[in-house]
Coordinates of C-alpha atoms in Angstrom, one line a residue:
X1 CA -1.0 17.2 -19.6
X2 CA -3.3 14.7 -21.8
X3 CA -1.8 12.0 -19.4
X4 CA -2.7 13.9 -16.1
X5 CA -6.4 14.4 -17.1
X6 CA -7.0 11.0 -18.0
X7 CA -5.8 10.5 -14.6
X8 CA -7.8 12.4 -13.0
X9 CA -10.8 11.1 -15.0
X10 CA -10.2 8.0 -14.2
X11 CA -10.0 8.6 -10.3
X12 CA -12.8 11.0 -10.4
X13 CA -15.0 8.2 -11.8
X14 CA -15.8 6.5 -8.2
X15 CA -16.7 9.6 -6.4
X16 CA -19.0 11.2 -9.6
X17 CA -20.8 7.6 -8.9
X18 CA -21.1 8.0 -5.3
X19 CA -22.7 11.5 -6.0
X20 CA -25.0 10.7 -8.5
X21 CA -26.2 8.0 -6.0
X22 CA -26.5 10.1 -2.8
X23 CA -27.8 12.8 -4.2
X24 CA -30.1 11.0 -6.9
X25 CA -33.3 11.5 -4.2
X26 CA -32.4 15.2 -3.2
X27 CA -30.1 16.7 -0.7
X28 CA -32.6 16.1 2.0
X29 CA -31.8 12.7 2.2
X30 CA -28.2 13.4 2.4
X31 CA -28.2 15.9 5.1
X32 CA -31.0 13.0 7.2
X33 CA -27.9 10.8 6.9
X34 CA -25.0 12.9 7.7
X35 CA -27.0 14.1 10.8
X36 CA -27.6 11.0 12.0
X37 CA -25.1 10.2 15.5
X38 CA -24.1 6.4 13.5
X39 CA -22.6 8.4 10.8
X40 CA -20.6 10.8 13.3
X41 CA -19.5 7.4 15.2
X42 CA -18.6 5.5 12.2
X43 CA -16.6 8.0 10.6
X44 CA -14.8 8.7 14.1
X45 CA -14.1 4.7 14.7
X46 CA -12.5 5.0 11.1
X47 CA -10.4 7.3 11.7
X48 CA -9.0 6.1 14.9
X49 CA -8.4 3.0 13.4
X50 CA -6.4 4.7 10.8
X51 CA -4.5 6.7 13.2
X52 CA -3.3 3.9 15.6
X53 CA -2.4 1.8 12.8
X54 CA -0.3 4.1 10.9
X55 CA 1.5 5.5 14.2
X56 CA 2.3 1.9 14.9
X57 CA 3.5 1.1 11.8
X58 CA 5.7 4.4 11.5
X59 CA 7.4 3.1 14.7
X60 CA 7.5 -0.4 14.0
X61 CA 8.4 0.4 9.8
X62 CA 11.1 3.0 10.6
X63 CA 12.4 1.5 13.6
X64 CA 12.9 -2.3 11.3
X65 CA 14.6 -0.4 8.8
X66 CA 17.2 1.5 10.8
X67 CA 18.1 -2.0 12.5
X68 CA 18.7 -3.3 9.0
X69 CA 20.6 -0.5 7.1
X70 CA 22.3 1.2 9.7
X71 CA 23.6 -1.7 12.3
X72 CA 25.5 -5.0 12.1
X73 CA 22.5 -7.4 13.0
X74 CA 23.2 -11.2 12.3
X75 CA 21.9 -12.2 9.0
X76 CA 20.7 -9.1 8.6
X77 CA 20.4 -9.3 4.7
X78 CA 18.0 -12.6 5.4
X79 CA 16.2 -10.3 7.8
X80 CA 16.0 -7.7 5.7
X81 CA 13.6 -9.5 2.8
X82 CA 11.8 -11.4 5.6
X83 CA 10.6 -8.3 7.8
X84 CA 8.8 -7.2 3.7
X85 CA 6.7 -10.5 3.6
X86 CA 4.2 -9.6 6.1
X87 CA 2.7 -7.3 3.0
X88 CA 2.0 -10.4 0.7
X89 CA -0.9 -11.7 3.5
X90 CA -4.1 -10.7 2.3
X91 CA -5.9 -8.8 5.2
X92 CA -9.0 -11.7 5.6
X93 CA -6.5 -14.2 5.8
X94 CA -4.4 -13.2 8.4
X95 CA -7.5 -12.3 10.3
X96 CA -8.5 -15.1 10.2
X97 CA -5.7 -16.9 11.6
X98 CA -5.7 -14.4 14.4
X99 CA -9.4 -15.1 15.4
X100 CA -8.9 -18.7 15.0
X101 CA -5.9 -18.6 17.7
X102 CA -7.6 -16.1 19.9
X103 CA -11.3 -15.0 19.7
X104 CA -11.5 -12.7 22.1
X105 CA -9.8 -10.6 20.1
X106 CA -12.7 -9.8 17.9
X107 CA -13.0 -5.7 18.1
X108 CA -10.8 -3.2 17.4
X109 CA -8.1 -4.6 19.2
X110 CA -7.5 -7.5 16.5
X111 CA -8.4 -5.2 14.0
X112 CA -5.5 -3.1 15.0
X113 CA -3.3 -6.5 15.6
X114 CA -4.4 -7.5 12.0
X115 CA -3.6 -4.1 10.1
X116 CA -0.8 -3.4 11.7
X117 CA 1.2 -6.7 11.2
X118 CA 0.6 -6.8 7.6
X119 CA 0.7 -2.7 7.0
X120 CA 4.2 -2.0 8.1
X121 CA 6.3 -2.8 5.3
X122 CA 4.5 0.3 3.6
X123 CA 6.7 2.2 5.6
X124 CA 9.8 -0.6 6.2
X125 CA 10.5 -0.3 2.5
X126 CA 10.8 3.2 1.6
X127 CA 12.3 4.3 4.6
X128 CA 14.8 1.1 4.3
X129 CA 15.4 2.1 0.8
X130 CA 16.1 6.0 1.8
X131 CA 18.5 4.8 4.4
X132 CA 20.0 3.1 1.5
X133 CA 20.0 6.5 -0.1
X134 CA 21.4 8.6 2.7
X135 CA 24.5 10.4 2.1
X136 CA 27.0 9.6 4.9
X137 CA 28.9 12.6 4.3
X138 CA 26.7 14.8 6.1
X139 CA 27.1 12.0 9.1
X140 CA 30.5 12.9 8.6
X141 CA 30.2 16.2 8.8
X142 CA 27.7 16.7 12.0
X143 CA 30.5 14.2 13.6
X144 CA 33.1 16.4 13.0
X145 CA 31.0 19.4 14.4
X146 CA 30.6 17.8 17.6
X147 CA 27.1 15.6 17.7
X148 CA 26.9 12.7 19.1
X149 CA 25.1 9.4 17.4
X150 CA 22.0 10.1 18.5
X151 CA 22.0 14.0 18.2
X152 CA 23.2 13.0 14.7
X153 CA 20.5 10.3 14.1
X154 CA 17.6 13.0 14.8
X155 CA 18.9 16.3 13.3
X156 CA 20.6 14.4 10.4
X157 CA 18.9 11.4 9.3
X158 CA 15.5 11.8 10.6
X159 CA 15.0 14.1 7.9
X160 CA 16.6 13.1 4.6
X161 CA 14.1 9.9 5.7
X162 CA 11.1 11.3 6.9
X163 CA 9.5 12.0 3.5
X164 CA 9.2 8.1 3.0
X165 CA 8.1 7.5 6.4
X166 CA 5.5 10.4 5.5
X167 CA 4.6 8.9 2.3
X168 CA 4.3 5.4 3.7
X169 CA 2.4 6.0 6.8
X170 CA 0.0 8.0 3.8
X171 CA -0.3 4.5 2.6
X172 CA -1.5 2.3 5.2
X173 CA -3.8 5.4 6.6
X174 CA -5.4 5.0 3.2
X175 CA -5.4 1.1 3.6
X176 CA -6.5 1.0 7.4
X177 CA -9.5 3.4 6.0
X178 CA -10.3 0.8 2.9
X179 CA -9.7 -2.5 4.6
X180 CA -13.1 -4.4 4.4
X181 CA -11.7 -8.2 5.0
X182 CA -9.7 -7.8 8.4
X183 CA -12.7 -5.3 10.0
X184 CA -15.4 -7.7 9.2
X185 CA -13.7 -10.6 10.4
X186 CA -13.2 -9.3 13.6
X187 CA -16.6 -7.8 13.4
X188 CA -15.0 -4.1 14.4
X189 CA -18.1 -2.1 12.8
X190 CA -16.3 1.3 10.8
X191 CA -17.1 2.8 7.2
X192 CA -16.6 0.3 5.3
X193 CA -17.8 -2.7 6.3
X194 CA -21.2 -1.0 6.7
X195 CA -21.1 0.4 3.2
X196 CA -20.6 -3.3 2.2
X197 CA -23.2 -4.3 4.1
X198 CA -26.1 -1.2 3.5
X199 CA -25.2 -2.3 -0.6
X200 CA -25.7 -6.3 0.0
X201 CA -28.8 -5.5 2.4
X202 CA -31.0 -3.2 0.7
X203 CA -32.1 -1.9 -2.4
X204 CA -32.1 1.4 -1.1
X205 CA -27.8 2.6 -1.8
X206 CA -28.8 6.4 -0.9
X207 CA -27.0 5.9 2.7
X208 CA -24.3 3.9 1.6
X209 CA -23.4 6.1 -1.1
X210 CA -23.6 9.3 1.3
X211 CA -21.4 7.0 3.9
X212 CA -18.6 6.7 0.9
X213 CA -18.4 10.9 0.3
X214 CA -17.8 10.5 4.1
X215 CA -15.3 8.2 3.6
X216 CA -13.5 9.6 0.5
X217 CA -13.6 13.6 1.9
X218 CA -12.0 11.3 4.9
X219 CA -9.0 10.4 2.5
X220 CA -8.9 14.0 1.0
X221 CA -8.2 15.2 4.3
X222 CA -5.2 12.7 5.0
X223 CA -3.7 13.3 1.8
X224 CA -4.0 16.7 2.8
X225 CA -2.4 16.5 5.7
X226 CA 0.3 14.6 4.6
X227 CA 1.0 16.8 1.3
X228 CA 1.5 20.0 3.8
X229 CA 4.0 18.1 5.6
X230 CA 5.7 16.9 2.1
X231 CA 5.8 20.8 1.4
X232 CA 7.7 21.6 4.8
X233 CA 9.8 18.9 4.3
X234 CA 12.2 20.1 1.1
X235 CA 14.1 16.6 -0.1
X236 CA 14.3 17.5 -4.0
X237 CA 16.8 16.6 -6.5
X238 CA 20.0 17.7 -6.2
X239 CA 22.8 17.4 -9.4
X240 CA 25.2 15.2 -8.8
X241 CA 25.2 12.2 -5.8
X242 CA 29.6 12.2 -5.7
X243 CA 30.8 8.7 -5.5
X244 CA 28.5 5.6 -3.7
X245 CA 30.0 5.3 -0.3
X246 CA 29.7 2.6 1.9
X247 CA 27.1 3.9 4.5
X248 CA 28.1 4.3 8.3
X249 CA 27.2 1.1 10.7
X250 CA 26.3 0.7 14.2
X251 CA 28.3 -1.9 16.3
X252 CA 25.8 -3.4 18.7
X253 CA 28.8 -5.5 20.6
X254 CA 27.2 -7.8 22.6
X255 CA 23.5 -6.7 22.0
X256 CA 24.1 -8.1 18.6
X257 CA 22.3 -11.4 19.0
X258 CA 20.1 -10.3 21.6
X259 CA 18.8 -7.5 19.2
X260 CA 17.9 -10.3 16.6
X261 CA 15.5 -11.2 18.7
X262 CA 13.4 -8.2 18.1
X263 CA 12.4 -8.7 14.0
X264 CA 12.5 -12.7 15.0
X265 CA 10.3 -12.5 17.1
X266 CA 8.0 -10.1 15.2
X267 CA 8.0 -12.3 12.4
X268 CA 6.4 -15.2 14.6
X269 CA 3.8 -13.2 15.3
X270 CA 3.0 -11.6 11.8
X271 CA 4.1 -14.8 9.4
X272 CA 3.4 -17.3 12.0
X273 CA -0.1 -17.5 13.6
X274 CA -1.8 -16.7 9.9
X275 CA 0.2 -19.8 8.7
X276 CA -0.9 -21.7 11.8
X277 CA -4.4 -20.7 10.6
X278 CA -3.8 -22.0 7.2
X279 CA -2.6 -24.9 8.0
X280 CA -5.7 -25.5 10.1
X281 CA -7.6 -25.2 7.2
X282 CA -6.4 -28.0 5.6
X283 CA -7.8 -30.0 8.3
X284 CA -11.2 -28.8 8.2
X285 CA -13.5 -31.3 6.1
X286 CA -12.6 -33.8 3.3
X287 CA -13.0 -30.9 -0.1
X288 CA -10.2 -30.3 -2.3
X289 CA -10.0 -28.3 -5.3
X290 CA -9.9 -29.4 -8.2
X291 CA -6.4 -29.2 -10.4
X292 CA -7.5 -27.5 -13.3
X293 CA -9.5 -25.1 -12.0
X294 CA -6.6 -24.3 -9.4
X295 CA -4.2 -24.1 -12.4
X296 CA -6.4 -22.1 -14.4
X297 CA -6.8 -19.8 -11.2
X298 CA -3.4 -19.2 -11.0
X299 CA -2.4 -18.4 -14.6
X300 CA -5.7 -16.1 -14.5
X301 CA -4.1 -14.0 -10.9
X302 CA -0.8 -13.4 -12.9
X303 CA -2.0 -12.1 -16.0
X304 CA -4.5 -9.9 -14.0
X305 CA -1.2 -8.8 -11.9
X306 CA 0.7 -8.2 -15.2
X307 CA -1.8 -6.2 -16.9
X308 CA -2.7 -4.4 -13.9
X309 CA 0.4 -3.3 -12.4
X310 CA 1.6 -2.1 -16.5
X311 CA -1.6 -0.1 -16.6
X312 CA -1.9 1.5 -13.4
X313 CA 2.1 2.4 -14.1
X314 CA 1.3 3.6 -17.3
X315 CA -1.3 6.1 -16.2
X316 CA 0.6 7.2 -12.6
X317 CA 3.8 8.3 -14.7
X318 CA 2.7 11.2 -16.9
X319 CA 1.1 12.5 -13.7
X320 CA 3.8 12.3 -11.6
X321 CA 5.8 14.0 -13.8
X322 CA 3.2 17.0 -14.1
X323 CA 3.1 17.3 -10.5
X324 CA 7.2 16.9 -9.8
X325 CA 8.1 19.2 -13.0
X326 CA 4.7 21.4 -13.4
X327 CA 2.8 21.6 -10.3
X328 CA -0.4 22.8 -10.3
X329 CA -4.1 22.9 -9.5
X330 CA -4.3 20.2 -11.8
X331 CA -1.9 17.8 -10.4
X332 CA -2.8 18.3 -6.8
X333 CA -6.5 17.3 -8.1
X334 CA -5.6 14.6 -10.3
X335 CA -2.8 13.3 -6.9
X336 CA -6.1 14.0 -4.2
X337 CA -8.8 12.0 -6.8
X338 CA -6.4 9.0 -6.9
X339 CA -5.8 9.3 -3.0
X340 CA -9.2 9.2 -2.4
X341 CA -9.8 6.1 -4.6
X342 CA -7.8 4.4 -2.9
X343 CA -9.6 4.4 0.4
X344 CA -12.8 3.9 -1.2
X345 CA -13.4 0.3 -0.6
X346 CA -13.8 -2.2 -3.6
X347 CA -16.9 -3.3 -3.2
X348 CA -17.9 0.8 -4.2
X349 CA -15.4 1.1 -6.6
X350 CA -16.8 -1.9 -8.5
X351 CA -20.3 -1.2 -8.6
X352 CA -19.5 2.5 -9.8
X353 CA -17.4 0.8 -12.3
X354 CA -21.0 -1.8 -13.2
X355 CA -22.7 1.2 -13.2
X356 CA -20.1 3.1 -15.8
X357 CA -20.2 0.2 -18.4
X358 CA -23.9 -0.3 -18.3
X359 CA -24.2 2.9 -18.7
X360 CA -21.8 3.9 -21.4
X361 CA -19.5 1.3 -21.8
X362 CA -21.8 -1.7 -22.7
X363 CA -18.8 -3.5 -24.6
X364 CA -16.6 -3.1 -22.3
X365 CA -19.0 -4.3 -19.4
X366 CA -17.7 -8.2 -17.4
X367 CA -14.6 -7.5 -19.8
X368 CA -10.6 -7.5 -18.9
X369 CA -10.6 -3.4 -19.5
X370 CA -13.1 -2.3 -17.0
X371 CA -11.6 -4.6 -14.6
X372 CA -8.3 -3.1 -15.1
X373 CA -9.6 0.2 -15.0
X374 CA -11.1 -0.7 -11.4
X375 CA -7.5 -1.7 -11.0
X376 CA -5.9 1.7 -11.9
X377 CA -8.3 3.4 -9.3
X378 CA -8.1 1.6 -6.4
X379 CA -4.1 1.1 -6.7
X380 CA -2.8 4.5 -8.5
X381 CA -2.1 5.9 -5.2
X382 CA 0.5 2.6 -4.8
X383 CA 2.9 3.8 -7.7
X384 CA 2.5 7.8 -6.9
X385 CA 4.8 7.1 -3.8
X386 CA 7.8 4.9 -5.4
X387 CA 7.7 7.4 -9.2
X388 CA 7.5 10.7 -7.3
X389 CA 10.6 9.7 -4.9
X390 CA 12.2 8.6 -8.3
X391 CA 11.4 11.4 -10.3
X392 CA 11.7 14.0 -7.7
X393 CA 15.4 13.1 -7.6
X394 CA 16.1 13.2 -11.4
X395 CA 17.8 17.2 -11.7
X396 CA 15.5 19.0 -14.2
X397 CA 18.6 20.6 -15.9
X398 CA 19.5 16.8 -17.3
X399 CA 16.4 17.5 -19.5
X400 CA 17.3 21.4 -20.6
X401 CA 20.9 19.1 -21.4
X402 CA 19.2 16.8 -23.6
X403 CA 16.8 19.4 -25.5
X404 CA 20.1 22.0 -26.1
X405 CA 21.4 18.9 -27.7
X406 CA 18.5 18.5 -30.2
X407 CA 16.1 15.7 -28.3
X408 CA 13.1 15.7 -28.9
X409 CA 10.8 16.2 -26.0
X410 CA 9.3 12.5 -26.1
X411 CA 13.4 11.6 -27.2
X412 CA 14.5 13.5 -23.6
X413 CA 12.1 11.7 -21.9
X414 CA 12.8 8.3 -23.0
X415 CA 16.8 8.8 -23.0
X416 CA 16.9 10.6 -19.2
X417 CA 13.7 10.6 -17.5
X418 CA 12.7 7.1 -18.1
X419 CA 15.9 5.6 -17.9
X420 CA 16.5 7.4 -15.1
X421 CA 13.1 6.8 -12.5
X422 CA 13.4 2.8 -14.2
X423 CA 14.1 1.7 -10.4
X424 CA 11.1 3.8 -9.3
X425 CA 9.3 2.6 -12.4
X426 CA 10.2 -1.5 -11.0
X427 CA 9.1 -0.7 -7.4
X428 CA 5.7 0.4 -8.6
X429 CA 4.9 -2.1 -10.8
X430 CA 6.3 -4.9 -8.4
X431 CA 4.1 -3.4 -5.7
X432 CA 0.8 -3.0 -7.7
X433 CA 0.8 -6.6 -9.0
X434 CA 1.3 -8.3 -5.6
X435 CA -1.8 -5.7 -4.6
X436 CA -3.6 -6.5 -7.3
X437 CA -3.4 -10.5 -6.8
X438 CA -4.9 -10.2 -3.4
X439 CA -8.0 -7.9 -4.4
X440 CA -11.5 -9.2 -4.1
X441 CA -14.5 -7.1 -4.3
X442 CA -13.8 -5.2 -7.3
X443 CA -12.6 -8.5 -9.1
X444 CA -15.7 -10.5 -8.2
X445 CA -18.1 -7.2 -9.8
X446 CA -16.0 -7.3 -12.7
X447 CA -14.2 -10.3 -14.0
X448 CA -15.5 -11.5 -16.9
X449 CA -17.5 -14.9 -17.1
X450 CA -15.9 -17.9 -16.3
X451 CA -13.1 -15.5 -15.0
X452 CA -11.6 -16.9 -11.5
X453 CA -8.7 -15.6 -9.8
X454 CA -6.9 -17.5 -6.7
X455 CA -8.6 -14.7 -4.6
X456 CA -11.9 -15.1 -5.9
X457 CA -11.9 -18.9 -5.5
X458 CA -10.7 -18.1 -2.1
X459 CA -13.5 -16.5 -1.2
X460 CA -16.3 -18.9 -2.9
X461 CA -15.2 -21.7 -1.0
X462 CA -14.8 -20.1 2.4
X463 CA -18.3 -18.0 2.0
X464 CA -19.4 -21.9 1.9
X465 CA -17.2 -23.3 4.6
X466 CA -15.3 -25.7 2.4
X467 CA -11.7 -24.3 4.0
X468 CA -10.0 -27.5 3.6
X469 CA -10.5 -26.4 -0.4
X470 CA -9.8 -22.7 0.3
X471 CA -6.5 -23.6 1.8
X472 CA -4.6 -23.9 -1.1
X473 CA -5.9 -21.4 -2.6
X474 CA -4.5 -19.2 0.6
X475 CA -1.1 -20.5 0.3
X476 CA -0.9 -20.0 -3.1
X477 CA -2.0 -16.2 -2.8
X478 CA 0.6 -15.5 0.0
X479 CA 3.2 -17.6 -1.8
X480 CA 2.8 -15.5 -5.3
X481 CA 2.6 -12.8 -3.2
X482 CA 5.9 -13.0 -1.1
X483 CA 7.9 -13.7 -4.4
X484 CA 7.8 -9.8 -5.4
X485 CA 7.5 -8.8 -1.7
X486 CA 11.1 -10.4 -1.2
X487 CA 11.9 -8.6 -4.7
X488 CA 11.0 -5.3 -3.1
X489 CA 12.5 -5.8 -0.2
X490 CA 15.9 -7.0 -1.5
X491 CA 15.9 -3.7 -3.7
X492 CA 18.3 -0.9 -2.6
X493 CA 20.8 -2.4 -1.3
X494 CA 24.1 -0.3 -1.6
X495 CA 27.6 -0.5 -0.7
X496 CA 28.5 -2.1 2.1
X497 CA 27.9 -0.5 5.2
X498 CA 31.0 0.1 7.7
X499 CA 31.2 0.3 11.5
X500 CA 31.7 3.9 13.3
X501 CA 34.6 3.8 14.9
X502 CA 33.4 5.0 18.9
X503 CA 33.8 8.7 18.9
X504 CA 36.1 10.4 21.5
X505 CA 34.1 10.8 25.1
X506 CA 34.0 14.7 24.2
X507 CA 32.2 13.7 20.8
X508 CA 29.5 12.3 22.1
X509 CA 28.8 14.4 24.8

């Protein structure tokens, strides 16, 4: 319970910021700026963008993983960790190797193109591990009752994996709504990049603090949305998974290479024109950085990704487990606070943060802490997804087992729950710290003096057009980055699949 509250504390920090700020001047000023027809417009162009992004990665993310888990594609296990590595490219980066190859794609059509490519291992990856998960005796079973493979596919698998899709396409919703770096490169005007700019502009933070409630009762609304169709879709634990059997596998015959074509192609696209961009960057001007500084850059990103991805998995467990085992008013405002915080762009969560530790955290203020408490509220909502599938699935009755036997609660917990969800536990942490090594606004309010990470060098020498210096500090990120990316993406795999024998021509019909 004490863990859930300083949860939800901790989340609820951002949004008591934002409305102390908007309504520090008197609601009339609020209402002036929700009235207005830009606010209306803004908040509709973010939401469309979130939309079309997550539909496409749902399609593009399920559709990946099925090829994967459930067919015999060539080099399929190579494929498999390469279709993740789209998720290490930090958002400005890839954008700007798709403006650089084509600038008429400025607008919402790159910003879509940009989101979308590096988005849609949110959903490849859980849905590729529940396929994993899937037990193929119910294949078995709707086989013998007559359904055919793709009657089978919808009213069988479908749902044992459409929690994850759910949960994922949650995830890059939340992102598309937070992304600051890939809309203001391709200068697609939404929330966020107007927040970031009404804060650098003006002294006057009234509207941009209104335009982030906006923005963050935007997120409660998705999180809403997606927890009422969580509730509808069942998927608990259940005691007792039988024996790991090798899961059922699709024989393309002679579509096999053709169908390779499909994720290698893809990956052209998505890895290939932000590395062409890169590589560009290299050849713009004479700069390089300098070693040490690079080094030290390096060594500073990985402890930040360390202590972050600990932290933020240290906080997310005890409220997972109040939500899965106890769930409440409590839990559903501690899970909604850290949804919300996580569509709340940096550059707000780190000046609430400044704010916070002028105000009552002086020794804490341009210290590690505070930074990886703007950490745990911008990423909680990353581990929520990959403990609650782990801890949903752990049967409750394991824990009445362990107390009958004289456990103490924190003993039960650390003998069966913990041991149990330590995959879950892995996935979170491994997905925090690659997030956290790409972050930039919150790390450049925050970092203490002296403090540079590879993203914040990044940015220094490109907001001064000294590429050929930022480039390796671009390949470095994406390179750090894809090393747990491939880590998550090689995680799940189970016995080896085997091919359906073709069912009888009165089968499939």
């Amino acid at each position: 319970m004490l863990g859930a509250l300083l949860a939800a504390a901790i989340a609820l920090l951002p949004l008591v910021y934002l409305v102390i700020r908007a309504t520090g001047e008197g609601w009339e000023r609020v209402e002036a700026t929700l009235v207005r027809d830009r606010t209306l417009t803004l908040a509709l162009r973010s939401l469309d963008l979130a939309l079309v992004v997550t539909l496409a990665c749902l399609v593009i993310g399920t559709g990946f993983a099925w090829l994967v888990a459930r067919t015999d594609l060539p080099g399929r296990r190579v494929v498999q960790v390469l279709l993740g590595l789209p998720l290490a490219l930090p958002s400005y980066v890839a954008a700007f190797g798709w403006i650089g190859w084509r600038p008429e794609l400025a607008g919402r059509t790159g910003a879509i193109v940009v989101l979308t490519t590096i988005s849609y291992p949110y959903v490849y990856l859980p849905v590729l591990a529940a396929l994993r998960r899937c037990d193929p005796a119910l294949d078995d079973a709707a086989r013998s009752l007559g359904l055919g493979p793709l009657a089978t596919f919808w009213r069988v698998t479908v749902p044992q994996v459409r929690i994850a899709a759910v949960g994922g396409g949650l995830l890059v919703g939340l992102y598309a709504l937070s992304d600051f770096g890939a809309v203001a490169t391709m200068r697609h005007e939404v929330l966020t990049n107007v927040i970031y700019a009404s804060y650098r502009g003006s002294f006057d933070r009234v509207p941009a603090a209104v335009l982030g409630c906006v923005l963050a009762a935007l997120a409660i609304g998705v999180v809403a949305l997606e927890r009422l169709t969580r509730r509808r879709g069942g998927g608990g634990a259940k005691v007792g998974s039988g024996a790991p059997r090798p899961q059922h596998q699709v024989h393309l015959g002679v579509l096999r290479w053709p169908m390779l074509l499909l994720p290698a192609g893809w990956l052209v696209v998505a890895l290939g024109i932000p590395a062409r961009g890169m590589l560009r960057w290299f050849d713009e001007g004479d700069s390089r950085p300098d070693g040490d500084r690079f080094l030290e850059a390096v060594g500073n990103t990985l402890q930040v990704g360390a202590l972050g991805a600990l932290a933020v998995v240290a906080v997310a467990f005890p409220l997972v487990l109040l939500t899965v085992r106890h769930p409440g008013r409590l839990s559903r405002l501690a899970t909604s606070a850290a949804y919300a915080g996580h569509a709340l762009p940096g550059v707000v969560v780190g000046l609430s943060l400044v704010f916070f530790g002028i105000s009552y955290a002086r020794p804490l203020y341009q210290e590690l802490p505070l930074l990886l408490l703007a950490y745990v509220v911008l990423f909680l909502s990353l581990a929520l997804g990959s403990l609650h599938s782990a801890i949903a699935h752990i049967p409750p009755v394991l824990d009445d087992v362990s107390r009958s036997l004289g456990r103490t609660a924190f003993g039960t917990w650390r003998a069966v729950t913990a041991r149990l969800a330590a995959p879950g536990v892995g996935a979170a942490a491994t997905l925090v710290f690659l997030t956290v090594m790409k972050e930039l606004p919150a790390t450049l309010f925050l970092r203490p003096t002296g403090f540079d990470t590879l993203a914040t060098q990044l940015w220094s020498h490109t907001s001064s057009f000294s590429k050929a210096a930022a480039a390796p500090y671009a390949v470095a990120i994406v390179v750090l980055a894809a090393l747990p990316t491939a880590l998550l993406s090689s995680v799940g795999d189970g016995p080896r699949s085997r091919r359906v024998p073709a069912p009888p021509p009165e089968a499939a019909s």
